Short mmCIF file of C-alpha atoms and ligand atoms in Angstrom, two decimals:
data_model
loop_
_atom_site.label_atom_id
_atom_site.label_comp_id
_atom_site.label_asym_id
_atom_site.label_seq_id
_atom_site.Cartn_x
_atom_site.Cartn_y
_atom_site.Cartn_z
CA MET A 27 0.29 -30.98 -34.58
CA THR A 28 -0.81 -34.38 -33.36
CA GLU A 29 -2.13 -35.41 -29.96
CA GLU A 30 1.21 -36.88 -28.85
CA ASN A 31 2.87 -33.51 -29.12
CA HIS A 32 0.71 -32.26 -26.32
CA GLU A 33 1.38 -35.14 -23.97
CA ASN A 34 3.90 -33.38 -21.82
CA ARG A 35 2.53 -29.93 -22.21
CA GLU A 36 0.29 -28.27 -19.78
CA GLY A 37 -1.90 -25.71 -21.36
CA PHE A 38 -5.22 -23.99 -21.51
CA VAL A 39 -7.09 -21.42 -23.50
CA LEU A 40 -8.91 -18.31 -22.30
CA HIS A 41 -11.75 -16.98 -24.42
CA GLY A 42 -12.97 -13.39 -24.19
CA ALA A 43 -12.15 -9.86 -25.29
CA VAL A 44 -8.38 -9.35 -25.23
CA VAL A 45 -6.21 -6.23 -25.13
CA TYR A 46 -2.43 -5.98 -24.91
CA SER A 47 0.47 -3.74 -25.94
CA LYS A 48 2.91 -4.49 -28.72
CA ASP A 49 4.79 -1.23 -28.28
CA PRO A 50 3.99 2.19 -26.77
CA ARG A 51 1.95 3.22 -29.81
CA THR A 52 0.33 -0.07 -30.69
CA LEU A 53 -2.47 -1.48 -28.61
CA MET A 54 -3.80 -4.80 -29.90
CA ALA A 55 -7.53 -5.17 -29.25
CA TYR A 56 -9.70 -8.22 -29.99
CA ASP A 57 -13.43 -8.26 -29.27
CA ASP A 58 -13.62 -12.05 -29.38
CA ALA A 59 -10.40 -14.02 -29.13
CA TYR A 60 -8.59 -17.08 -27.85
CA LEU A 61 -5.54 -16.59 -25.69
CA VAL A 62 -3.38 -19.72 -25.52
CA CYS A 63 -1.06 -20.64 -22.64
CA VAL A 64 1.32 -23.60 -22.80
CA ASP A 65 3.77 -24.35 -20.00
CA GLY A 66 3.25 -20.94 -18.46
CA VAL A 67 3.99 -19.08 -21.68
CA SER A 68 1.68 -17.29 -24.12
CA MET A 69 1.36 -18.87 -27.54
CA GLY A 70 -0.43 -15.75 -28.80
CA VAL A 71 -3.93 -14.42 -29.34
CA PHE A 72 -6.14 -15.83 -32.10
CA SER A 73 -9.51 -14.87 -33.56
CA LYS A 74 -10.07 -18.54 -34.35
CA LEU A 75 -8.48 -21.24 -32.19
CA PRO A 76 -5.75 -23.01 -34.23
CA ASP A 77 -6.20 -26.78 -34.61
CA GLU A 78 -2.99 -27.53 -32.78
CA TYR A 79 -4.55 -26.19 -29.57
CA ALA A 80 -7.96 -27.78 -30.09
CA ASP A 81 -7.40 -30.35 -27.35
CA LEU A 82 -6.59 -27.80 -24.64
CA PRO A 83 -9.28 -26.95 -22.11
CA VAL A 84 -10.99 -23.64 -22.77
CA GLU A 85 -12.07 -21.35 -19.97
CA ASP A 86 -14.81 -19.21 -21.38
CA PHE A 87 -14.98 -15.67 -20.05
CA TYR A 88 -17.57 -14.75 -22.70
CA ASP A 89 -17.63 -10.97 -22.88
CA LYS A 90 -15.16 -10.23 -20.08
CA LEU A 91 -11.99 -8.31 -20.82
CA ILE A 92 -8.60 -10.02 -20.49
CA ILE A 93 -5.44 -7.89 -20.19
CA PRO A 94 -1.86 -8.66 -19.16
CA GLY A 95 -1.21 -8.56 -15.42
CA LEU A 96 -0.15 -5.09 -14.31
CA ILE A 97 3.36 -4.34 -13.07
CA ASP A 98 4.08 -2.10 -10.10
CA LEU A 99 7.75 -1.14 -10.38
CA HIS A 100 7.83 0.80 -7.11
CA VAL A 101 5.81 0.31 -3.94
CA HIS A 102 6.57 0.56 -0.19
CA ALA A 103 4.90 -2.24 1.77
CA GLY A 104 6.28 -0.65 4.95
CA GLN A 105 4.25 2.50 4.28
CA TYR A 106 0.95 0.79 3.52
CA GLN A 107 -0.70 1.68 6.83
CA TYR A 108 -0.59 5.43 6.21
CA ARG A 109 -1.65 5.39 2.57
CA GLY A 110 -4.10 8.17 1.82
CA ILE A 111 -2.94 10.49 4.60
CA GLY A 112 0.03 12.76 5.26
CA MET A 113 0.04 14.45 1.88
CA ASP A 114 0.85 17.85 3.38
CA ALA A 115 4.66 17.82 3.23
CA GLU A 116 7.39 17.67 0.63
CA LEU A 117 9.76 14.73 0.43
CA ILE A 118 12.33 15.35 3.19
CA ASP A 119 9.77 16.47 5.80
CA TRP A 120 7.39 13.75 4.66
CA LEU A 121 10.05 11.10 5.26
CA ASN A 122 10.76 12.42 8.77
CA ASP A 123 7.13 13.00 9.71
CA TYR A 124 5.49 9.90 8.24
CA ALA A 125 7.72 7.35 6.50
CA PHE A 126 10.43 6.82 9.14
CA PRO A 127 8.11 6.58 12.19
CA GLU A 128 5.78 4.15 10.41
CA GLU A 129 8.53 1.99 8.91
CA ALA A 130 10.23 1.78 12.32
CA ARG A 131 7.11 0.18 13.81
CA HIS A 132 7.72 -2.89 11.59
CA SER A 133 10.66 -3.92 13.79
CA ASP A 134 7.93 -5.20 16.10
CA LEU A 135 7.40 -8.47 14.23
CA ASP A 136 3.85 -8.85 15.44
CA TYR A 137 2.98 -5.42 14.07
CA ALA A 138 4.85 -6.20 10.84
CA GLU A 139 2.93 -9.41 10.33
CA ARG A 140 -0.43 -7.73 10.70
CA ALA A 141 0.56 -4.72 8.61
CA TYR A 142 2.10 -6.74 5.78
CA ASP A 143 -0.88 -9.05 5.77
CA LEU A 144 -3.12 -6.12 4.81
CA PHE A 145 -0.72 -5.07 2.06
CA VAL A 146 -0.38 -8.57 0.65
CA GLU A 147 -4.11 -9.31 0.70
CA ASP A 148 -4.89 -6.10 -1.13
CA LEU A 149 -2.16 -6.63 -3.71
CA TYR A 150 -3.44 -10.16 -4.31
CA VAL A 151 -7.01 -9.17 -5.19
CA GLY A 152 -6.08 -6.25 -7.46
CA PRO A 153 -4.81 -6.20 -11.06
CA THR A 154 -1.08 -6.37 -10.15
CA THR A 155 0.75 -9.61 -10.95
CA ARG A 156 4.34 -8.45 -10.33
CA ALA A 157 5.91 -5.80 -8.17
CA ALA A 158 9.21 -4.38 -6.95
CA VAL A 159 8.63 -3.82 -3.25
CA TYR A 160 10.39 -1.92 -0.43
CA ALA A 161 10.00 -3.40 3.04
CA THR A 162 11.82 -1.59 5.92
CA ILE A 163 15.32 -1.79 7.43
CA ASP A 164 14.33 -4.81 9.54
CA PRO A 165 15.57 -8.03 7.85
CA ASP A 166 13.35 -10.41 9.84
CA ALA A 167 10.21 -8.44 9.08
CA THR A 168 11.33 -8.31 5.45
CA LEU A 169 11.64 -12.11 5.35
CA GLY A 170 8.17 -12.35 6.87
CA LEU A 171 6.81 -10.17 4.08
CA MET A 172 8.62 -12.31 1.51
CA ASP A 173 7.09 -15.49 2.97
CA MET A 174 3.63 -13.99 2.64
CA LEU A 175 4.21 -12.78 -0.91
CA GLU A 176 5.67 -16.16 -1.88
CA ASP A 177 2.45 -17.86 -0.81
CA THR A 178 0.27 -15.61 -2.99
CA GLY A 179 1.84 -16.76 -6.27
CA LEU A 180 2.48 -13.15 -7.27
CA LYS A 181 6.01 -12.56 -8.61
CA THR A 182 7.87 -9.98 -6.58
CA CYS A 183 11.28 -8.56 -5.77
CA VAL A 184 11.49 -7.36 -2.18
CA GLY A 185 14.13 -5.16 -0.59
CA LYS A 186 15.38 -4.77 2.95
CA ILE A 187 16.05 -1.03 3.07
CA ASN A 188 19.57 0.22 3.90
CA MET A 189 20.25 3.58 5.60
CA ASP A 190 23.24 4.59 7.72
CA ARG A 191 23.06 8.41 7.78
CA ASN A 192 20.65 11.34 7.97
CA ALA A 193 17.97 9.32 9.66
CA PRO A 194 16.53 9.48 13.20
CA ASP A 195 18.31 7.38 15.87
CA TYR A 196 15.29 5.13 16.22
CA TYR A 197 15.50 4.19 12.53
CA ILE A 198 19.10 3.93 11.40
CA GLU A 199 21.84 1.29 11.11
CA THR A 200 25.60 1.53 11.37
CA THR A 201 27.38 0.85 8.11
CA GLU A 202 28.68 -2.50 9.40
CA GLU A 203 25.29 -3.57 10.74
CA SER A 204 23.60 -2.64 7.52
CA LEU A 205 26.02 -4.65 5.38
CA GLU A 206 26.10 -7.63 7.74
CA MET A 207 22.34 -7.79 8.03
CA THR A 208 21.96 -7.47 4.29
CA ARG A 209 24.39 -10.33 3.69
CA ALA A 210 22.60 -12.54 6.25
CA TRP A 211 19.25 -11.64 4.70
CA LEU A 212 20.51 -12.47 1.18
CA GLU A 213 21.79 -15.82 2.47
CA ALA A 214 18.45 -16.55 4.12
CA VAL A 215 16.63 -15.72 0.88
CA GLY A 216 19.03 -18.02 -0.98
CA GLU A 217 18.17 -20.88 1.37
CA SER A 218 14.43 -20.21 1.39
CA GLY A 219 13.55 -22.07 -1.79
CA TYR A 220 11.32 -19.19 -2.90
CA ARG A 221 10.03 -19.58 -6.42
CA ASN A 222 8.02 -16.39 -6.71
CA THR A 223 9.92 -13.97 -4.52
CA GLY A 224 13.42 -12.60 -4.94
CA ALA A 225 15.69 -10.19 -3.12
CA ILE A 226 16.55 -6.75 -4.45
CA ILE A 227 19.30 -4.56 -2.98
CA THR A 228 17.67 -1.38 -1.69
CA PRO A 229 19.80 1.59 -0.63
CA ARG A 230 17.03 4.03 0.37
CA PHE A 231 18.59 6.96 -1.50
CA THR A 232 21.92 8.78 -1.50
CA PRO A 233 21.11 11.18 1.38
CA CYS A 234 20.58 8.17 3.69
CA CYS A 235 23.54 6.04 2.52
CA THR A 236 27.26 6.69 3.06
CA ARG A 237 29.73 5.98 0.28
CA GLU A 238 31.05 3.03 2.25
CA LEU A 239 27.57 1.52 2.54
CA MET A 240 26.86 2.08 -1.14
CA ASN A 241 30.14 0.45 -2.15
CA GLY A 242 29.41 -2.53 0.07
CA LEU A 243 25.91 -2.88 -1.38
CA GLY A 244 27.34 -2.73 -4.89
CA GLU A 245 29.61 -5.65 -4.03
CA LEU A 246 26.77 -7.64 -2.46
CA SER A 247 24.62 -7.05 -5.53
CA LYS A 248 27.36 -8.52 -7.72
CA GLU A 249 28.25 -11.36 -5.38
CA PHE A 250 24.64 -12.54 -4.99
CA GLY A 251 23.56 -11.60 -8.51
CA VAL A 252 20.58 -9.61 -7.32
CA PRO A 253 19.08 -6.45 -8.83
CA VAL A 254 19.06 -2.98 -7.29
CA GLN A 255 16.32 -0.42 -6.60
CA SER A 256 16.49 3.10 -5.25
CA HIS A 257 15.17 6.66 -5.61
CA LEU A 258 16.60 9.25 -7.99
CA SER A 259 16.13 12.95 -8.79
CA GLU A 260 12.67 13.11 -7.25
CA ASN A 261 12.64 16.46 -5.46
CA LEU A 262 14.64 19.68 -5.98
CA ARG A 263 15.73 20.03 -2.35
CA GLU A 264 16.82 16.39 -2.34
CA ILE A 265 18.95 17.00 -5.44
CA GLU A 266 20.63 20.05 -3.84
CA TRP A 267 21.30 17.99 -0.73
CA VAL A 268 22.95 15.23 -2.78
CA LYS A 269 25.22 17.86 -4.38
CA GLU A 270 26.30 19.00 -0.91
CA LEU A 271 26.79 15.45 0.37
CA GLU A 272 28.64 14.15 -2.68
CA PRO A 273 30.37 17.12 -4.33
CA GLU A 274 32.65 14.88 -6.37
CA ALA A 275 29.76 13.16 -8.18
CA SER A 276 28.95 14.57 -11.63
CA PHE A 277 25.21 14.22 -11.06
CA TYR A 278 22.87 12.42 -8.65
CA GLY A 279 22.81 9.15 -10.61
CA ASP A 280 26.60 9.14 -10.58
CA THR A 281 26.49 8.53 -6.81
CA TYR A 282 24.95 5.12 -7.56
CA GLU A 283 27.12 4.51 -10.63
CA ARG A 284 30.31 4.95 -8.58
CA ALA A 285 29.20 2.11 -6.30
CA GLY A 286 28.18 -0.24 -9.11
CA LEU A 287 24.52 0.29 -8.27
CA PHE A 288 23.34 1.88 -11.50
CA GLY A 289 22.54 -0.95 -13.88
CA ALA A 290 25.94 -1.51 -15.49
CA SER A 291 26.36 -4.91 -13.85
CA GLY A 292 22.76 -6.02 -13.30
CA ARG A 293 19.12 -5.00 -13.42
CA CYS A 294 18.27 -1.73 -11.74
CA ILE A 295 15.15 0.34 -11.06
CA MET A 296 15.35 4.03 -10.18
CA ALA A 297 12.10 5.57 -8.96
CA HIS A 298 10.88 9.02 -10.04
CA CYS A 299 13.57 10.70 -12.23
CA VAL A 300 11.39 13.81 -12.27
CA TRP A 301 14.33 16.17 -12.63
CA SER A 302 17.02 14.02 -14.29
CA GLY A 303 19.42 15.98 -16.50
CA GLU A 304 20.85 14.96 -19.86
CA GLU A 305 23.97 13.26 -18.47
CA GLU A 306 21.92 11.24 -16.01
CA LEU A 307 19.46 10.19 -18.71
CA ALA A 308 22.27 9.24 -21.08
CA LEU A 309 23.84 6.99 -18.45
CA MET A 310 20.50 5.38 -17.63
CA LYS A 311 20.01 4.67 -21.30
CA LYS A 312 23.51 3.24 -21.66
CA ASN A 313 23.13 1.06 -18.55
CA GLY A 314 19.55 -0.01 -19.26
CA VAL A 315 18.27 1.39 -15.95
CA PHE A 316 14.50 1.13 -15.53
CA ILE A 317 12.69 4.32 -14.56
CA ALA A 318 9.72 3.73 -12.25
CA HIS A 319 7.45 6.66 -13.09
CA CYS A 320 5.29 7.42 -10.04
CA PRO A 321 2.93 10.23 -11.05
CA GLU A 322 0.54 10.18 -8.09
CA SER A 323 3.33 10.33 -5.55
CA ASN A 324 5.00 13.11 -7.52
CA ILE A 325 1.79 15.15 -7.27
CA ASN A 326 0.97 14.32 -3.63
CA ILE A 327 4.33 15.27 -2.20
CA ARG A 328 4.74 18.06 -4.74
CA SER A 329 7.85 16.72 -6.43
CA GLY A 330 6.74 17.61 -9.94
CA ALA A 331 5.82 15.71 -13.09
CA ALA A 332 8.39 13.66 -14.99
CA PRO A 333 8.58 14.18 -18.79
CA VAL A 334 7.59 10.58 -19.36
CA THR A 335 6.76 10.79 -23.07
CA ARG A 336 10.21 12.21 -23.65
CA TYR A 337 11.74 9.24 -21.83
CA LEU A 338 9.74 6.87 -24.02
CA GLU A 339 10.79 8.69 -27.18
CA MET A 340 14.43 8.57 -26.07
CA GLY A 341 14.12 4.80 -25.85
CA LEU A 342 14.63 4.64 -22.09
CA ARG A 343 13.14 1.72 -20.18
CA VAL A 344 10.13 3.01 -18.27
CA GLY A 345 7.40 1.43 -16.16
CA LEU A 346 4.88 2.70 -13.62
CA GLY A 347 5.00 2.65 -9.84
CA SER A 348 2.22 3.23 -7.33
CA ASP A 349 4.82 4.42 -4.78
CA VAL A 350 2.44 3.84 -1.90
CA ALA A 351 2.41 5.75 0.45
CA GLY A 352 3.59 8.76 -1.59
CA GLY A 353 0.88 7.37 -3.83
CA SER A 354 -2.41 6.63 -2.09
CA THR A 355 -3.29 3.31 -3.69
CA THR A 356 -1.69 0.15 -5.06
CA SER A 357 -4.23 0.24 -7.94
CA MET A 358 -2.30 0.33 -11.18
CA PHE A 359 -5.50 1.45 -12.92
CA ALA A 360 -5.13 4.62 -10.84
CA ALA A 361 -1.42 4.87 -11.69
CA MET A 362 -2.19 4.71 -15.41
CA ARG A 363 -4.85 7.39 -15.38
CA THR A 364 -2.81 9.62 -13.08
CA ALA A 365 0.15 9.31 -15.45
CA ILE A 366 -2.09 10.72 -18.18
CA PHE A 367 -3.49 13.50 -15.95
CA ALA A 368 0.00 14.52 -14.81
CA SER A 369 1.35 14.63 -18.36
CA LYS A 370 -1.50 16.88 -19.47
CA LEU A 371 -1.02 19.35 -16.63
CA ARG A 372 2.73 19.32 -17.22
CA TRP A 373 2.10 20.17 -20.88
CA ARG A 374 -0.48 22.86 -20.13
CA LEU A 375 1.30 24.57 -17.23
CA MET A 376 4.96 23.88 -17.68
CA ASP A 377 6.38 22.77 -20.98
CA GLN A 378 4.65 22.34 -24.32
CA SER A 379 7.71 20.75 -25.86
CA VAL A 380 6.86 17.49 -24.11
CA ARG A 381 3.53 16.11 -25.26
CA GLN A 382 0.93 14.37 -23.14
CA LEU A 383 0.92 10.63 -22.50
CA THR A 384 -1.64 8.76 -24.60
CA PHE A 385 -3.83 5.94 -23.33
CA PRO A 386 -1.91 3.25 -25.30
CA GLU A 387 1.34 4.58 -23.85
CA ALA A 388 0.00 4.49 -20.29
CA PHE A 389 -1.20 0.92 -20.88
CA TYR A 390 2.21 0.00 -22.25
CA LEU A 391 4.00 1.46 -19.20
CA ALA A 392 1.90 -0.59 -16.76
CA THR A 393 2.33 -3.81 -18.73
CA LYS A 394 5.14 -4.37 -21.21
CA GLY A 395 7.21 -1.34 -20.13
CA GLY A 396 7.53 -2.37 -16.48
CA GLY A 397 7.21 -6.06 -17.32
CA ALA A 398 10.55 -6.03 -19.11
CA PHE A 399 12.23 -5.76 -15.71
CA PHE A 400 10.95 -9.28 -14.99
CA GLY A 401 11.90 -10.71 -18.41
CA ASN A 402 9.48 -11.47 -21.24
CA VAL A 403 6.55 -10.16 -19.26
CA GLY A 404 3.63 -7.79 -19.81
CA SER A 405 2.30 -8.80 -23.21
CA PHE A 406 0.43 -11.69 -24.82
CA GLU A 407 2.80 -11.94 -27.76
CA LYS A 408 4.12 -15.44 -28.33
CA GLY A 409 6.84 -16.32 -25.85
CA PHE A 410 5.75 -13.97 -23.06
CA GLU A 411 5.18 -15.37 -19.59
CA PHE A 412 1.48 -15.80 -19.12
CA ASP A 413 0.30 -13.14 -16.68
CA ALA A 414 -3.35 -12.27 -17.26
CA VAL A 415 -6.08 -10.41 -15.45
CA VAL A 416 -9.78 -10.91 -16.19
CA ILE A 417 -11.96 -7.84 -15.79
CA GLU A 418 -15.71 -7.76 -15.37
CA ASP A 419 -16.48 -4.38 -16.91
CA GLU A 420 -20.22 -4.86 -17.28
CA PRO A 421 -20.79 -2.78 -14.11
CA LEU A 422 -19.12 0.20 -15.86
CA ARG A 423 -22.39 0.63 -17.70
CA THR A 424 -22.72 2.42 -20.99
CA MET A 425 -25.23 2.68 -23.83
CA ARG A 426 -22.46 2.83 -26.39
CA LYS A 427 -23.01 0.08 -28.91
CA GLU A 428 -19.82 0.59 -30.87
CA LYS A 429 -17.59 -0.04 -27.89
CA GLY A 430 -14.69 -2.25 -28.91
CA ALA A 431 -12.18 -3.96 -26.66
CA GLY A 432 -9.71 -1.04 -26.90
CA GLU A 433 -12.34 1.47 -25.81
CA ARG A 434 -13.39 -0.86 -23.01
CA ALA A 435 -9.81 -1.07 -21.74
CA GLU A 436 -9.59 2.73 -21.74
CA ARG A 437 -12.78 3.01 -19.72
CA VAL A 438 -11.44 0.39 -17.31
CA ILE A 439 -8.35 2.38 -16.44
CA TYR A 440 -10.50 5.43 -15.66
CA LEU A 441 -13.35 3.67 -13.83
CA ALA A 442 -12.35 0.22 -12.61
CA ASP A 443 -10.93 -0.81 -9.26
CA ASP A 444 -10.00 -4.09 -7.55
CA ARG A 445 -13.65 -5.17 -7.38
CA HIS A 446 -13.73 -5.54 -11.15
CA VAL A 447 -10.82 -7.99 -11.18
CA VAL A 448 -12.46 -11.43 -11.32
CA GLY A 449 -9.58 -13.63 -12.46
CA LYS A 450 -5.80 -13.62 -12.25
CA TYR A 451 -3.04 -15.79 -13.74
CA VAL A 452 0.69 -15.49 -13.07
CA ALA A 453 3.20 -17.33 -15.25
CA GLY A 454 0.38 -19.65 -16.32
CA ARG A 455 -0.80 -20.41 -12.80
CA LYS A 456 -4.36 -19.49 -11.96
CA LEU A 457 -4.56 -17.61 -8.64
CA PHE A 458 -8.33 -17.04 -8.76
N1 GUN B 520 13.13 8.89 -1.20
C1 GUN B 520 13.72 8.23 -0.18
N2 GUN B 520 12.83 7.46 0.47
C2 GUN B 520 11.66 7.64 -0.14
C3 GUN B 520 10.36 7.10 0.08
O1 GUN B 520 10.11 6.31 0.99
N3 GUN B 520 9.39 7.53 -0.76
C4 GUN B 520 9.63 8.40 -1.77
N4 GUN B 520 8.63 8.76 -2.56
N5 GUN B 520 10.83 8.92 -1.99
C5 GUN B 520 11.84 8.54 -1.17
FE1 FE B 521 9.37 5.48 -3.08
#
């Protein structure tokens, strides 16, 4: 290619060790490679820089490790202040004792601004480049959070939570209020000019949402063309409760399906799916629903351990969620290693018909698996949006001489934290 061909293209090259997923089994690892970005899109990874890119500026990271930006498919910004505490209860009590009181505080916009600021700053410096986020029921505080996230350059979907039943009087909406506020919020998002931040319809979960609310949210999702996120089959008591509340539904997921909130007419993320039955899984597969696997949360609030390798083998769409504050940290390194721990204990203690999660599979879930929700995201294959994280792993000292890039990436997910993230790019834009 000649010089002229590059005239209108904006591009650059990163040089370093590079690791990315092609599929759940195949981790591509280069000890010394060139990663090319043109117009925000990856042109691929090369051992020798092709001539056609020779005129692009090269940023040399020498021996640092470059991986795709990590994707958090499920995180509660409105629960960030109590992360790392309150792990003593199961889901329903935990919601009443911790989640609802804390989320309610965000209706004080001054509190919300300070609280969300901590969440956003921490998300910014870590390895996450994209996230599906829950705010709280307050639409103004949710818009404030979206403004802050927009400014970071991270790509996020943010949801104003809806709940019109089975919630305390200090943290509940009427059905009409909930739908009206959601419509006004969606209109405000439409007028905001956001480039990095989008709205996502967020019924909290079936126990907190009447049929009328769910139906209305299904219509809003279609009308505004926005995706949906919720919780599904997380906890056994929750599942029994849904059966009592919605006896006509064939299974828990059917309560969303009946309202058009289960992926048939747009993108959809369901968190947890620890206890999903065959019918539910079949419908998720048919509708292309994304499962946000949240292993740390599932351990902390004693929900269980989802058979995640089975979901992968069935060809379901799966990514990882930190689920703060059921999970203690937004670190997706932690989510990856905990997914592996949980799968091993599940295998050992519960069910040897479902094998453990491997390291390449965990890496896939946190990158390409969850990234698919955002489009061509989560890999460095040609045509993928250019999200990259640069990791300084020298401090994770070892005498091993034979360490290759793949082994280094494995050590990173066990030992690294936000401090080791020294560079971040989202859709080709350098954040730091
Ligand atoms: N189910 C309904 N709400 C929540 C929540 O905030 N966290 C978790 N983990 N599960 C839920
Ligand atoms: Fe959650």
